[in-house]
Amino acid sequence: MRLRRLELKDAPLMLEWMHDKDVVKDLNTDFASKSLDDCVAFIKSSLNDEKNLHLSITDDADAYMGTASLKHIADGTAELAIVVREEAMRRGYAWFGMEEILKKAFEELNLESVYWCVSRLNHRAVRFYDKHNFHEVKDVPAVALERYLECADLKWYSVLRGDDINIRDKVAGCRVIHIKTIPTVNAGELSYFEATHEIPFDIKRIYYISKVPEGTRRGFHAHKELKQVLFCPYGRIQLVLENKNGREEIELSDPSIGVVIEECTWREMLWLQKDSVLCVAASDFYKTEDYIRDYDEFNEIVRKSHD
Ligand code: T46
């Protein structure tokens, strides 16, 4: 996945979602009446627009999957908008676009806040933002409210600079991945990943750790060659990772989040909640000789590989 400038080649796929009734049914703009020329004009105007940043969310083959925007950029704030094609839904593209555009807002454009709204009837969008822990806000800038005077029953969200939002994509240099997750109304979620599609190795072994009392610590070792994806489908587990990039921790509490460990990394796991489950997909069978259980030995190996 990538976030890049819009290109003219994106126009046909942009028009595709505009004419997709399911995608636009709860949006405030009349996209259904737009033409290919409108899309081309929009893309061209976006290239020299200082008040609005519209970027293309693409797949790994550079195909357009949706648009992530910061609109009406002024006075340290901007309005966020994300829209993705039907094909990109439930596959992590919207969240990827959201994280990347928020990074741009705070790290590159130095904004103080970003806000946006959705119709309360747009259950898919409301569920998406709520799932990612964004909260409804009441103190919305007046200029923003004025733009939506015609719209009834909106839910407003905002993120302030420094807010603890989940825009982390690395922990001690290990990739944090978003596992595809499909919600079913009032019936939970189903998460899945497919070997070699999202995971950079063939999976030879799956194991999971369960029935662990709260406060228990496990791990305290590294692997020489083994690569793993760790995720927590139930509960809350603190994962501490240490390698040549330093020592960092992450809380695993969302079934759609995983951490990929590909290099020699010391790991410690702390059960923050009783009965939390840690699942691991591993690149190889269980081999005792692959374990480094001595911290000094681990440090020596990391130091040597660093020299
Ligand atoms: C890791 C963290 C996240 C097996 O016989 N087969 C297996 O596939 C595994 C993983 C373990 N075992 C045996 C070895 C020990 O006698 O199960 C026992 C408990 O293993 P360990 O003390 O290594 O468990 P954790 O929780 O400290 O570490 C485990 C994995 O071993 C390790 O690879 O990265 O989870």
Short mmCIF file of N, CA and C and ligand atoms in Angstrom, two decimals, residues 205 207 209 218-219 221 223 228 230 267 269 278 280 286 291 293, ligand 1:
data_model
loop_
_atom_site.label_atom_id
_atom_site.label_comp_id
_atom_site.label_asym_id
_atom_site.label_seq_id
_atom_site.Cartn_x
_atom_site.Cartn_y
_atom_site.Cartn_z
N ARG A 205 4.22 -23.18 11.13
CA ARG A 205 3.74 -23.58 12.46
C ARG A 205 2.87 -22.47 13.03
N TYR A 207 1.09 -21.54 16.80
CA TYR A 207 0.86 -21.94 18.20
C TYR A 207 0.19 -20.79 18.93
N ILE A 209 -0.90 -19.25 23.08
CA ILE A 209 -0.66 -19.35 24.52
C ILE A 209 -1.92 -18.86 25.22
N ARG A 218 6.14 -13.96 30.25
CA ARG A 218 6.72 -15.10 29.52
C ARG A 218 7.74 -14.56 28.53
N GLY A 219 8.33 -15.47 27.76
CA GLY A 219 9.28 -15.05 26.74
C GLY A 219 10.68 -15.06 27.31
N HIS A 221 13.53 -14.39 25.65
CA HIS A 221 14.45 -15.05 24.73
C HIS A 221 14.38 -14.36 23.37
N HIS A 223 15.21 -15.29 18.91
CA HIS A 223 15.42 -16.40 17.96
C HIS A 223 16.54 -16.04 17.00
N GLN A 228 8.35 -14.52 12.89
CA GLN A 228 7.03 -14.78 13.47
C GLN A 228 6.11 -13.57 13.31
N LEU A 230 3.02 -12.08 15.63
CA LEU A 230 2.36 -12.23 16.92
C LEU A 230 1.08 -11.41 16.92
N ARG A 267 12.29 -10.86 23.22
CA ARG A 267 10.88 -10.58 23.48
C ARG A 267 10.47 -10.97 24.89
N MET A 269 6.73 -10.96 27.21
CA MET A 269 5.29 -10.72 27.12
C MET A 269 4.72 -10.67 28.53
N LEU A 278 -2.35 -15.23 23.20
CA LEU A 278 -1.32 -14.80 22.25
C LEU A 278 -1.20 -15.86 21.16
N VAL A 280 0.64 -17.06 17.49
CA VAL A 280 1.88 -16.83 16.74
C VAL A 280 1.88 -17.70 15.48
N TYR A 286 9.33 -26.12 15.45
CA TYR A 286 9.94 -25.85 16.75
C TYR A 286 11.34 -26.44 16.81
N TYR A 291 16.70 -21.04 19.82
CA TYR A 291 16.43 -20.10 20.92
C TYR A 291 17.72 -19.53 21.51
N ARG A 293 18.39 -17.95 24.95
CA ARG A 293 17.69 -17.68 26.21
C ARG A 293 18.54 -16.89 27.19
C1 T46 B 1 8.05 -16.97 21.20
C2 T46 B 1 7.02 -16.50 22.16
C3 T46 B 1 6.18 -15.39 21.62
C4 T46 B 1 7.01 -26.66 21.91
O1 T46 B 1 7.20 -27.84 22.23
N1 T46 B 1 6.64 -26.36 20.63
C5 T46 B 1 6.41 -25.08 20.23
O2 T46 B 1 6.06 -24.85 19.05
C6 T46 B 1 6.62 -24.02 21.18
C7 T46 B 1 6.41 -22.58 20.77
C8 T46 B 1 6.98 -24.35 22.45
N2 T46 B 1 7.17 -25.63 22.81
C9 T46 B 1 7.51 -25.95 24.20
C10 T46 B 1 8.82 -25.42 24.68
C11 T46 B 1 8.59 -25.23 26.17
O3 T46 B 1 8.78 -26.47 26.82
O4 T46 B 1 6.53 -25.31 25.04
C12 T46 B 1 7.09 -24.89 26.25
C13 T46 B 1 6.85 -23.41 26.51
O5 T46 B 1 7.60 -22.64 25.56
P1 T46 B 1 8.33 -21.27 25.96
O6 T46 B 1 8.76 -21.33 27.36
O7 T46 B 1 9.37 -21.01 24.93
O8 T46 B 1 7.11 -20.24 25.84
P2 T46 B 1 7.18 -18.65 25.75
O9 T46 B 1 5.82 -18.16 25.98
O10 T46 B 1 8.22 -18.09 26.65
O11 T46 B 1 7.66 -18.34 24.25
C14 T46 B 1 6.85 -18.70 23.15
C15 T46 B 1 7.67 -19.32 22.02
O12 T46 B 1 8.44 -20.41 22.52
C16 T46 B 1 8.62 -18.32 21.40
O13 T46 B 1 9.13 -18.84 20.17
O14 T46 B 1 8.53 -16.20 20.36
O15 T46 B 1 6.18 -17.55 22.64
#
